[in-house]
């Protein structure tokens, strides 16, 4: 998100001009600084995916970026870096299941799910629904909510960019909606660099 001073610069017409090419290279350079990847195309893919989160509503579908790798491969660090770059990042570990639906419906954030297999089963069921339905524009689900003394059925739009990491893999239906990335164990000093 922009700082107040950056917003004021923009409103005054004094914001620095940057080309899409420069933006791509600046973001990719940050990922390359901290991430130990053997295939440089991963950096290109993650950079383009990150930029695309700002205009995902222009597409009919936005695949789930899926880091499926063993321990100590940098999955969590890669996701932490992406959270700082992607549009309106929302991490699944914090909000309750009911607020996830509201936040996704209202904000269309980039939704991050780290350590998917380690989540409690109730939350995992809600996230399964979000993953299966929300990869495509128009993907909605209904939920019943209590308002005063009445129950009202609400329709939630779950379409937004999503980034998932785990070790075990995903079911076939969810996997068919994914862009899988396989990271190998970190072997250079980049593994020790902390971007936080």
Short mmCIF file of C-alpha atoms in Angstrom, two decimals:
data_model
loop_
_atom_site.label_atom_id
_atom_site.label_comp_id
_atom_site.label_asym_id
_atom_site.label_seq_id
_atom_site.Cartn_x
_atom_site.Cartn_y
_atom_site.Cartn_z
CA UNK A 1 0.00 0.00 0.00
CA UNK A 2 1.10 3.54 -0.66
CA UNK A 3 2.41 5.84 2.02
CA UNK A 4 0.63 9.16 2.53
CA UNK A 5 3.56 11.04 1.04
CA UNK A 6 3.51 8.83 -2.09
CA UNK A 7 -0.22 9.41 -2.51
CA UNK A 8 0.31 13.16 -2.19
CA UNK A 9 3.12 13.03 -4.79
CA UNK A 10 0.79 11.18 -7.14
CA UNK A 11 -2.05 13.67 -6.61
CA UNK A 12 0.34 16.59 -7.19
CA UNK A 13 1.60 14.99 -10.42
CA UNK A 14 5.09 14.53 -8.99
CA UNK A 15 5.13 10.73 -8.76
CA UNK A 16 8.18 9.11 -10.33
CA UNK A 17 7.44 7.62 -13.74
CA UNK A 18 8.23 3.95 -14.20
CA UNK A 19 7.77 1.74 -17.23
CA UNK A 20 6.27 -1.73 -17.05
CA UNK A 21 9.67 -3.14 -18.01
CA UNK A 22 11.33 -1.30 -15.10
CA UNK A 23 8.62 -2.48 -12.73
CA UNK A 24 9.12 -6.08 -13.84
CA UNK A 25 12.90 -5.88 -13.39
CA UNK A 26 12.68 -4.13 -9.98
CA UNK A 27 10.32 -6.77 -8.57
CA UNK A 28 12.23 -9.67 -10.13
CA UNK A 29 15.48 -8.32 -8.70
CA UNK A 30 14.01 -8.38 -5.18
CA UNK A 31 12.87 -11.98 -5.60
CA UNK A 32 16.25 -12.94 -7.03
CA UNK A 33 18.11 -11.28 -4.13
CA UNK A 34 16.39 -13.42 -1.50
CA UNK A 35 15.37 -16.63 -3.25
CA UNK A 36 17.55 -19.59 -4.14
CA UNK A 37 15.99 -20.99 -7.31
CA UNK A 38 17.65 -23.32 -9.81
CA UNK A 39 15.35 -22.38 -12.68
CA UNK A 40 15.38 -18.64 -13.42
CA UNK A 41 11.99 -18.93 -15.17
CA UNK A 42 10.40 -19.29 -11.72
CA UNK A 43 11.45 -15.71 -10.94
CA UNK A 44 9.88 -14.48 -14.19
CA UNK A 45 6.64 -16.37 -13.51
CA UNK A 46 6.28 -15.18 -9.91
CA UNK A 47 7.06 -11.59 -10.94
CA UNK A 48 4.41 -11.58 -13.70
CA UNK A 49 1.91 -13.28 -11.38
CA UNK A 50 2.55 -10.64 -8.70
CA UNK A 51 2.04 -7.75 -11.11
CA UNK A 52 -1.08 -9.40 -12.51
CA UNK A 53 -2.76 -9.43 -9.10
CA UNK A 54 -3.44 -5.70 -9.59
CA UNK A 55 -5.52 -6.35 -12.71
CA UNK A 56 -6.81 -9.91 -12.14
CA UNK A 57 -10.39 -8.68 -12.61
CA UNK A 58 -9.62 -8.23 -16.33
CA UNK A 59 -9.23 -12.01 -16.73
CA UNK A 60 -11.94 -14.69 -16.74
CA UNK A 61 -9.77 -16.90 -14.52
CA UNK A 62 -6.62 -16.45 -12.45
CA UNK A 63 -4.82 -19.71 -11.66
CA UNK A 64 -3.67 -20.59 -8.16
CA UNK A 65 0.10 -20.26 -7.72
CA UNK A 66 1.07 -23.47 -5.91
CA UNK A 67 4.44 -23.94 -4.18
CA UNK A 68 4.65 -27.70 -3.63
CA UNK A 69 8.06 -28.39 -2.14
CA UNK A 70 9.86 -30.10 0.71
CA UNK A 71 10.98 -28.42 3.92
CA UNK A 72 13.70 -25.77 3.79
CA UNK A 73 13.03 -24.93 0.16
CA UNK A 74 11.97 -21.32 0.83
CA UNK A 75 8.21 -21.64 0.26
CA UNK A 76 7.24 -19.48 3.23
CA UNK A 77 9.91 -16.88 2.52
CA UNK A 78 8.82 -16.63 -1.12
CA UNK A 79 5.22 -16.13 0.01
CA UNK A 80 6.27 -13.49 2.57
CA UNK A 81 8.05 -11.58 -0.19
CA UNK A 82 5.03 -11.87 -2.46
CA UNK A 83 2.72 -10.60 0.29
CA UNK A 84 4.69 -7.34 0.24
CA UNK A 85 4.30 -6.95 -3.52
CA UNK A 86 0.88 -8.35 -4.47
CA UNK A 87 -2.43 -6.51 -4.40
CA UNK A 88 -4.19 -6.25 -0.99
CA UNK A 89 -2.52 -9.35 0.48
CA UNK A 90 -4.57 -11.45 2.90
CA UNK A 91 -2.99 -14.30 4.85
CA UNK A 92 -5.29 -17.23 5.69
CA UNK A 93 -3.73 -17.83 9.09
CA UNK A 94 -5.27 -14.78 10.76
CA UNK A 95 -8.95 -14.33 9.90
CA UNK A 96 -11.77 -16.62 11.00
CA UNK A 97 -13.49 -18.72 8.36
CA UNK A 98 -16.55 -16.44 8.23
CA UNK A 99 -14.48 -13.29 7.83
CA UNK A 100 -12.47 -14.89 4.99
CA UNK A 101 -15.57 -14.98 2.80
CA UNK A 102 -16.44 -11.37 3.63
CA UNK A 103 -12.92 -10.07 3.04
CA UNK A 104 -12.51 -11.91 -0.26
CA UNK A 105 -15.93 -10.73 -1.44
CA UNK A 106 -15.28 -7.10 -0.46
CA UNK A 107 -11.61 -6.63 -1.34
CA UNK A 108 -10.69 -9.30 -3.93
CA UNK A 109 -7.28 -9.59 -2.23
CA UNK A 110 -4.37 -11.79 -3.11
CA UNK A 111 -5.11 -14.70 -0.76
CA UNK A 112 -2.09 -16.49 0.78
CA UNK A 113 -2.39 -19.98 2.29
CA UNK A 114 0.85 -21.20 3.85
CA UNK A 115 1.29 -24.69 5.30
CA UNK A 116 -2.09 -25.76 3.95
CA UNK A 117 -1.90 -29.32 5.29
CA UNK A 118 -1.20 -28.05 8.83
CA UNK A 119 -4.47 -26.10 9.13
CA UNK A 120 -7.36 -27.19 11.30
CA UNK A 121 -9.94 -29.23 9.35
CA UNK A 122 -12.82 -26.74 9.62
CA UNK A 123 -10.70 -23.93 8.21
CA UNK A 124 -9.29 -26.29 5.58
CA UNK A 125 -12.84 -27.12 4.37
CA UNK A 126 -13.61 -23.41 3.96
CA UNK A 127 -10.35 -22.84 2.12
CA UNK A 128 -11.03 -25.87 -0.12
CA UNK A 129 -14.26 -24.19 -1.19
CA UNK A 130 -12.48 -20.88 -1.81
CA UNK A 131 -9.83 -22.64 -3.93
CA UNK A 132 -12.24 -24.76 -5.95
CA UNK A 133 -14.78 -22.03 -6.68
CA UNK A 134 -12.78 -18.78 -6.59
CA UNK A 135 -10.21 -19.35 -9.33
CA UNK A 136 -12.72 -18.25 -11.98
CA UNK A 137 -14.69 -15.02 -12.40
CA UNK A 138 -18.24 -15.48 -11.15
CA UNK A 139 -17.21 -18.17 -8.64
CA UNK A 140 -19.64 -17.65 -5.77
CA UNK A 141 -20.90 -19.49 -2.73
CA UNK A 142 -23.79 -18.90 -0.38
CA UNK A 143 -23.48 -18.77 3.40
CA UNK A 144 -26.10 -18.35 6.07
CA UNK A 145 -25.46 -15.57 8.57
CA UNK A 146 -27.34 -14.53 11.65
CA UNK A 147 -28.61 -10.94 11.58
CA UNK A 148 -30.43 -9.94 14.76
CA UNK A 149 -32.81 -12.85 15.32
CA UNK A 150 -33.00 -13.99 11.70
CA UNK A 151 -30.82 -16.11 9.44
CA UNK A 152 -30.12 -14.60 6.05
CA UNK A 153 -28.53 -16.32 3.06
CA UNK A 154 -25.68 -14.24 1.63
CA UNK A 155 -23.93 -14.75 -1.70
CA UNK A 156 -20.14 -14.28 -1.65
CA UNK A 157 -17.94 -13.75 -4.71
CA UNK A 158 -14.71 -15.72 -4.10
CA UNK A 159 -12.79 -14.74 -7.25
CA UNK A 160 -9.30 -13.46 -6.42
CA UNK A 161 -5.63 -14.41 -6.92
CA UNK A 162 -4.44 -17.18 -4.59
CA UNK A 163 -1.03 -18.48 -3.54
CA UNK A 164 -0.76 -21.83 -1.71
CA UNK A 165 2.15 -23.73 -0.25
CA UNK A 166 2.40 -27.20 1.20
CA UNK A 167 4.47 -30.35 1.14
CA UNK A 168 1.90 -33.10 0.54
CA UNK A 169 0.12 -31.81 -2.55
CA UNK A 170 -3.53 -31.03 -3.33
CA UNK A 171 -6.52 -33.02 -4.55
CA UNK A 172 -6.86 -33.47 -8.33
CA UNK A 173 -9.67 -30.93 -8.79
CA UNK A 174 -7.81 -28.14 -6.98
CA UNK A 175 -4.53 -29.10 -8.66
CA UNK A 176 -6.17 -28.69 -12.08
CA UNK A 177 -6.69 -25.00 -11.21
CA UNK A 178 -3.03 -24.49 -10.18
CA UNK A 179 0.21 -23.25 -11.64
CA UNK A 180 2.57 -25.63 -9.79
CA UNK A 181 6.07 -24.54 -8.78
CA UNK A 182 8.56 -27.01 -7.38
CA UNK A 183 11.33 -25.45 -5.28
CA UNK A 184 14.37 -27.44 -4.26
CA UNK A 185 16.11 -27.23 -0.90
CA UNK A 186 18.07 -24.04 -0.45
CA UNK A 187 21.78 -24.59 -1.05
CA UNK A 188 23.26 -21.09 -1.12
CA UNK A 189 23.66 -18.26 1.38
CA UNK A 190 20.43 -16.72 0.02
CA UNK A 191 18.60 -19.15 2.27
CA UNK A 192 19.90 -17.21 5.26
CA UNK A 193 18.90 -13.78 3.98
CA UNK A 194 15.89 -12.43 5.82
CA UNK A 195 13.83 -9.84 3.93
CA UNK A 196 11.83 -8.83 7.00
#
